[in-house]
Tab-separated table of C-alpha atoms in Angstrom:
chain	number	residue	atom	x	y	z
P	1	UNK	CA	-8.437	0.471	-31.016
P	2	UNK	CA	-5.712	2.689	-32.780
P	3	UNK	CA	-3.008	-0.195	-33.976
P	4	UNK	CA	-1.311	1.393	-36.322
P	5	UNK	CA	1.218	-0.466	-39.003
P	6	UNK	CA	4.592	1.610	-39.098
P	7	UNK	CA	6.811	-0.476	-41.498
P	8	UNK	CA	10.177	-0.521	-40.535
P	9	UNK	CA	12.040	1.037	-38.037
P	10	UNK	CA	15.808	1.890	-38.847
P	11	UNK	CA	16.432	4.680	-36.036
P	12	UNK	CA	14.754	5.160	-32.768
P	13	UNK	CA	14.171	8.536	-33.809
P	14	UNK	CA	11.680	7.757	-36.011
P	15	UNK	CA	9.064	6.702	-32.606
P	16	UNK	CA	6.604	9.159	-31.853
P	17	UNK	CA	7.810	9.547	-28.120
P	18	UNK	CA	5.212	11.148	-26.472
P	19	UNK	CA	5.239	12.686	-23.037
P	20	UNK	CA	7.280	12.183	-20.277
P	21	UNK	CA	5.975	13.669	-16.994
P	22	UNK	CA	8.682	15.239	-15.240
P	23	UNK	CA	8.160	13.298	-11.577
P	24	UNK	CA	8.662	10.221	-13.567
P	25	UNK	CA	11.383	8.493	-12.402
P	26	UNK	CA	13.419	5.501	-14.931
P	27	UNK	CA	13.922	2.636	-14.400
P	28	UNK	CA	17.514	0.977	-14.120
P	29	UNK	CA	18.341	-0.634	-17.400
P	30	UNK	CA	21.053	-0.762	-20.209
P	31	UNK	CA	22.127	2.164	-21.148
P	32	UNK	CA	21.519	1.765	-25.002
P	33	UNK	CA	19.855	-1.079	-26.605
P	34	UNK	CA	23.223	-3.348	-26.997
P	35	UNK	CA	23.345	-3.404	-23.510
P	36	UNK	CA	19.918	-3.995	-22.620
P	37	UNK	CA	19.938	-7.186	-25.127
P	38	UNK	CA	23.328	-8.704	-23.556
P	39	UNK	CA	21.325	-8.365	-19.983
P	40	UNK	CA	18.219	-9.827	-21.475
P	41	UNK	CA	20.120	-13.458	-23.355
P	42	UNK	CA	22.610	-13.521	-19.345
P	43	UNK	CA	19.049	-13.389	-17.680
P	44	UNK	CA	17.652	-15.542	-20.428
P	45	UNK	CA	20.902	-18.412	-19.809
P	46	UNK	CA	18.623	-20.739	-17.582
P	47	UNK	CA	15.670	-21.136	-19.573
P	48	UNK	CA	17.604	-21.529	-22.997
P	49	UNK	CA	19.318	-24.869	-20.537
P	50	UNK	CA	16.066	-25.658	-19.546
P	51	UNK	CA	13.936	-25.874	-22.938
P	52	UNK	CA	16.872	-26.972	-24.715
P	53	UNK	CA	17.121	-30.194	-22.514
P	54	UNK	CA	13.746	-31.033	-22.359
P	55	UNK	CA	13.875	-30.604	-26.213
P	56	UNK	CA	16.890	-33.548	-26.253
P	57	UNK	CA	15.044	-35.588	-23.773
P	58	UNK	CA	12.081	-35.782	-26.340
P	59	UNK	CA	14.302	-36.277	-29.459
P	60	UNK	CA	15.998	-38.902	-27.163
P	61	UNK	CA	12.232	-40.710	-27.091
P	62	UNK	CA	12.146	-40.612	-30.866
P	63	UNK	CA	9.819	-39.082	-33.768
P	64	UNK	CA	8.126	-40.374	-35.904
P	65	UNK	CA	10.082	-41.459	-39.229
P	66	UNK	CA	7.492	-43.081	-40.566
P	67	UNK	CA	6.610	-42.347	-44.302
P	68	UNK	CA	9.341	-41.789	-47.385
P	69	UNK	CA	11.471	-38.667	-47.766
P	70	UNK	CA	10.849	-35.913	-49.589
P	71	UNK	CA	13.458	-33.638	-50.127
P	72	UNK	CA	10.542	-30.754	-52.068
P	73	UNK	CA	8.624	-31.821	-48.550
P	74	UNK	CA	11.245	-30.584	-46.484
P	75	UNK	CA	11.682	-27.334	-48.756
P	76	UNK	CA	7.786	-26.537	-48.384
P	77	UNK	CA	8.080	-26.895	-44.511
P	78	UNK	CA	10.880	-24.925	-44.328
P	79	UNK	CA	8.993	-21.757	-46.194
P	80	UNK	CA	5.517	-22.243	-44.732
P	81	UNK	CA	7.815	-22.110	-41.309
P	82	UNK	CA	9.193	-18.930	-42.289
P	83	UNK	CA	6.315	-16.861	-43.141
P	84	UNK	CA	4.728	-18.492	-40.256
P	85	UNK	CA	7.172	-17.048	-38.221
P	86	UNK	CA	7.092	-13.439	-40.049
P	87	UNK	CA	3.559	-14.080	-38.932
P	88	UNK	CA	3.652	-14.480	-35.563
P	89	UNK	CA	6.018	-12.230	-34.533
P	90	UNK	CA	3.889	-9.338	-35.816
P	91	UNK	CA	0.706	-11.186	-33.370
P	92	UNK	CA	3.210	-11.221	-30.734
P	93	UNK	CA	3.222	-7.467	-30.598
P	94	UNK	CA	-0.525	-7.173	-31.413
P	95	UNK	CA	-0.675	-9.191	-28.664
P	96	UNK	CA	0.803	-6.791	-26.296
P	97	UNK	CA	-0.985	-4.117	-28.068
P	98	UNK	CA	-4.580	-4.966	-27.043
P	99	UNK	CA	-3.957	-4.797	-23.465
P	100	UNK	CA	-2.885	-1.135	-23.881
P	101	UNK	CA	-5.870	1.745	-23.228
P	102	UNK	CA	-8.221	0.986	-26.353
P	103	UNK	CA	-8.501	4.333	-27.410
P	104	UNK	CA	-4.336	4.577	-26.819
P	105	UNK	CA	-2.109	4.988	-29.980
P	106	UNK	CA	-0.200	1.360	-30.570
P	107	UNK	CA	2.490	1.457	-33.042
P	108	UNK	CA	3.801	-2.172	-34.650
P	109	UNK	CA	7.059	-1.645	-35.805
P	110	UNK	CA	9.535	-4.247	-38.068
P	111	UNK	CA	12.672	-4.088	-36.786
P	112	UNK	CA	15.861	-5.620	-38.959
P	113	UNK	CA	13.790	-7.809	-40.932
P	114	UNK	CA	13.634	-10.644	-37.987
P	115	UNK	CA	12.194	-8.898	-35.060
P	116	UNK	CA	8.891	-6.101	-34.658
P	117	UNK	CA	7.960	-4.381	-31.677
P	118	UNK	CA	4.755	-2.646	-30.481
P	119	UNK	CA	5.284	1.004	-29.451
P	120	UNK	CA	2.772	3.033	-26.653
P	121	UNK	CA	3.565	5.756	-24.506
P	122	UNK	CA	0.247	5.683	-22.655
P	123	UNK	CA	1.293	4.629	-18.493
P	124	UNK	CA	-0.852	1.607	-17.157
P	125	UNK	CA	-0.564	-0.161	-13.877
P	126	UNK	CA	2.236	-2.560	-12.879
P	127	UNK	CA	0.145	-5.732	-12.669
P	128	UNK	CA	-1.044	-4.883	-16.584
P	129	UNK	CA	2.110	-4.188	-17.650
P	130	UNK	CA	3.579	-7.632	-16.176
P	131	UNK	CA	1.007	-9.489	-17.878
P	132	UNK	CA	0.874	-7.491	-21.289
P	133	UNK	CA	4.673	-8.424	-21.241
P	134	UNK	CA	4.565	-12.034	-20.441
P	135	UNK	CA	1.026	-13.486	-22.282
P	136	UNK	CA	2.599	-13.561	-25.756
P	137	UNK	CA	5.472	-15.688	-24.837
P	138	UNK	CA	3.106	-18.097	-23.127
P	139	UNK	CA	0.447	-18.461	-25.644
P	140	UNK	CA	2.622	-18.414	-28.615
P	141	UNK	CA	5.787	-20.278	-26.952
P	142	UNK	CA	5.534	-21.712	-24.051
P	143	UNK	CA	1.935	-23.634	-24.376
P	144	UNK	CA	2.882	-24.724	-27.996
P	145	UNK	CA	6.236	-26.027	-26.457
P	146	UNK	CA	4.840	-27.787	-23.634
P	147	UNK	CA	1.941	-29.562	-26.177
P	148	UNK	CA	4.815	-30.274	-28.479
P	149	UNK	CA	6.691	-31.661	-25.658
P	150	UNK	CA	3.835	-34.252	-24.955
P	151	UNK	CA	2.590	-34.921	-28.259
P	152	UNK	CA	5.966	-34.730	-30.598
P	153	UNK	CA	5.640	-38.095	-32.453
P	154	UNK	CA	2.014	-37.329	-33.553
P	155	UNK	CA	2.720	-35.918	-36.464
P	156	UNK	CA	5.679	-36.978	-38.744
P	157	UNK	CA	9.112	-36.045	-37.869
P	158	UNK	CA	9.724	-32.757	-39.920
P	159	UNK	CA	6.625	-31.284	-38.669
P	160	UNK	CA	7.154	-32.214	-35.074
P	161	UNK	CA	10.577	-30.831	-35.380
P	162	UNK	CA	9.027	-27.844	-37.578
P	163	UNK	CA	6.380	-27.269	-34.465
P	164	UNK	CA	9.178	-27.250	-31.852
P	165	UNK	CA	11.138	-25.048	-32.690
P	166	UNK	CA	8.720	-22.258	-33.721
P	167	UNK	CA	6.953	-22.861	-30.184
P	168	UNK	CA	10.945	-22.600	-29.097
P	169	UNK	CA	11.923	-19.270	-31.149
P	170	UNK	CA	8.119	-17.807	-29.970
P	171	UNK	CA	9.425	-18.283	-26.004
P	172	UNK	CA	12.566	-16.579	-26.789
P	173	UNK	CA	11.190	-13.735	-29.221
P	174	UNK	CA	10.265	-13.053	-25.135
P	175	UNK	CA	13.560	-12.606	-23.766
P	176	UNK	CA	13.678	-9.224	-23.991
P	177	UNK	CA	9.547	-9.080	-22.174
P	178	UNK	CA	11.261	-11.222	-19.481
P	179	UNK	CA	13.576	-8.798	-18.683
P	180	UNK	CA	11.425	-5.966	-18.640
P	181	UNK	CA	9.189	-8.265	-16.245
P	182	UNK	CA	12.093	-8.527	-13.647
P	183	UNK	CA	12.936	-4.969	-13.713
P	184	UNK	CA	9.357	-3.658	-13.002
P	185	UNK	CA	8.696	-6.051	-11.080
P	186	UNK	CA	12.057	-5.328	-8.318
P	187	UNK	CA	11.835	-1.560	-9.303
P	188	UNK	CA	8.003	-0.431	-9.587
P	189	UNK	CA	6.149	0.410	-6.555
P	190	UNK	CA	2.754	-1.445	-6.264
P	191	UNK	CA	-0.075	0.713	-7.483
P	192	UNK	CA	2.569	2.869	-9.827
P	193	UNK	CA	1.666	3.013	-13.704
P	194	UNK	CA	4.170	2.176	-16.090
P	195	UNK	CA	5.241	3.870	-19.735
P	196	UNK	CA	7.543	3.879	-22.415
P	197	UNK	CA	9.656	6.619	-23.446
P	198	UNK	CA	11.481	6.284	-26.029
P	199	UNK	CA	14.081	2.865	-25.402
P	200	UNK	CA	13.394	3.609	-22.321
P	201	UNK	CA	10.575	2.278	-19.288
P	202	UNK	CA	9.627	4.569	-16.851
P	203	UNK	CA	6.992	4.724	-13.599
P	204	UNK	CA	4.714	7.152	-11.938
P	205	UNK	CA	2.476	7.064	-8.920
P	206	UNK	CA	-1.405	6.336	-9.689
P	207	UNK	CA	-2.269	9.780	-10.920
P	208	UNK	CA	-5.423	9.304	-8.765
P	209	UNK	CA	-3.909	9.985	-5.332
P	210	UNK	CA	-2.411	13.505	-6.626
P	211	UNK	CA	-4.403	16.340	-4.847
């Protein structure tokens, strides 16, 4: 599997784009990358609600206080949470990357210090692309979340609160996955493949069927 590590990316020009087949047609998006992230938190709205109440409902039920302070306690929490989160944004888009071709090139990109992203301009079929998008978010957010949800006052109240909302930054490190989701999934024919170019997300019929 070719995963390469890029370091970071300050200008889209620096992404090996690859090759765009001229039949390809684009999908309808934002315009530039601004755009395409206001889209992304309006779509985003409901869930943010959702999780957010079901977060005050379980604070509601209590935590567990148990156990003196500790101010240097807190302090270590707050940096193992950190590079814990460094961490897992990085396996988010490793994540992604292994359900590209295996002998495709994968690119892992840091992107302004808070954010990566996994770049591959090889096409693959709608269905894979849908679930390439959404299995991060739901093994790294939205499971964690849900167990945290059930099982908050097992550990003391800094960690639970710790554990919630990294499982609650992991769903919405998605947002921008969940929009990609809705647009390939109104916009992409069945059995088309799907590919990046550039900022962009394109779609091509199976390459099988052509004479």
């Amino acid at each position: 599997m070719a995963i390469r590590f890029r370091g970071a990316l300050n200008d889209f020009s620096q992404l090996e784009y690859g090759y765009c087949p001229p039949e390809a047609v684009s999908i309808k998006e934002g315009d530039n990358l601004e755009n395409v992230i206001m889209q992304a938190l309006r779509q985003a709205l409901p869930l943010f609600i959702l999780t957010g109440a079901l977060a005050v409902v379980r604070l509601v039920k209590g935590l567990n206080w148990t156990g003196e302070f500790s101010f240097v306690y807190m302090l270590v929490v707050m940096l193992l949470w950190s590079v814990l989160y460094f961490a897992l944004i990085v396996l988010h888009e490793l994540i992604h990357a292994v359900f590209f071709p295996r002998r495709a090139t994968k690119d892992v990109w840091l992107y302004q210090l808070q954010a990566a992203m996994v770049y591959c301009n090889t096409p693959v079929t709608k269905r894979r692309f849908i679930v390439m998008s959404l299995t991060p978010a739901v093994l790294l957010g939205f499971i964690p979340y849900a167990a945290w949800l059930l099982w908050a006052n097992v550990p003391n109240a800094i960690l639970s609160i710790a554990w919630g909302s990294m499982a609650w930054s992991m769903i919405f490190g998605g947002i921008g996955d969940f929009y990609n989701v809705r647009n390939v999934w109104q916009q992409v024919p069945k059995d088309a493949y799907v590919f990046n170019y550039g900022i962009h997300t394109y779609w091509i019929e199976d390459p099988r069927k052509k004479k």
